[in-house]
Phi, psi and omega in degrees: 000132178280126181279315180230137181248003178096354181256001183282151171263135358284141179294143179269146175242109177051064178303140190236298183239150178221159167220144176244124181264175183285356177261005178085019176264130175254117177260127187240125179263137178265149171230087183297345173065058178060038173247163186279044173237130181281126185296147182224170166245123183253140176249141175231127178263122184298320183286311184272344183065020178274149180234139180205156174275127178253340178203151181206140174295152183285130179303322185301335180259339190233008172249127179308129182094354178296154186300331179237033188313130177248303182193162171260010182250082182228156176199158168255156186210159170064044183287134183224137174281114182244023184305317183296338181265334187252350178298143186270355180166183183298329183277351179279107181257006181294159173255138181238133180231136176255133176206169181241145170263131175249118180252104186279072177209155178304145182303325180299329179272323186272356179239078181296347180281349182284143174283161185301318181299315180293316181299329182288325182272352178295130178294151181297341181286342181280127178252166177281159178176172183197140171277141178231148167246120178256127179248129176240112181278326191217104181292335178299321179292333178285311185273353177075048174095000000 
């Protein structure tokens, strides 16, 4: 059975990586590939067949003309369900996902927190990026009921 046929809203742009959790959620990461679409993580629930956006890069950094524009070439990658390692106890029913943001721009541009001296010696081969832990407490709020 085909779960998604490409016509669902929100439309996907170049789906790249996925993880399927034990609750039947398929999280799909987009890699727009230096196109003017801001990358997202989309969730699809196998049982309800609902689709929703669970994460999105900030427009201010990744839309041309944004106040802190860095690049339009961004993606998230390597999503893993780490709930069994990060739950705080038996009553913690949240889902936890580990993933990385890849910012395809020199670190000096993608790391505004760097001081000028550090930014100058960084080799051009180093790109920006960040590890993230995403916590979802309530899937109903994601899928809208």
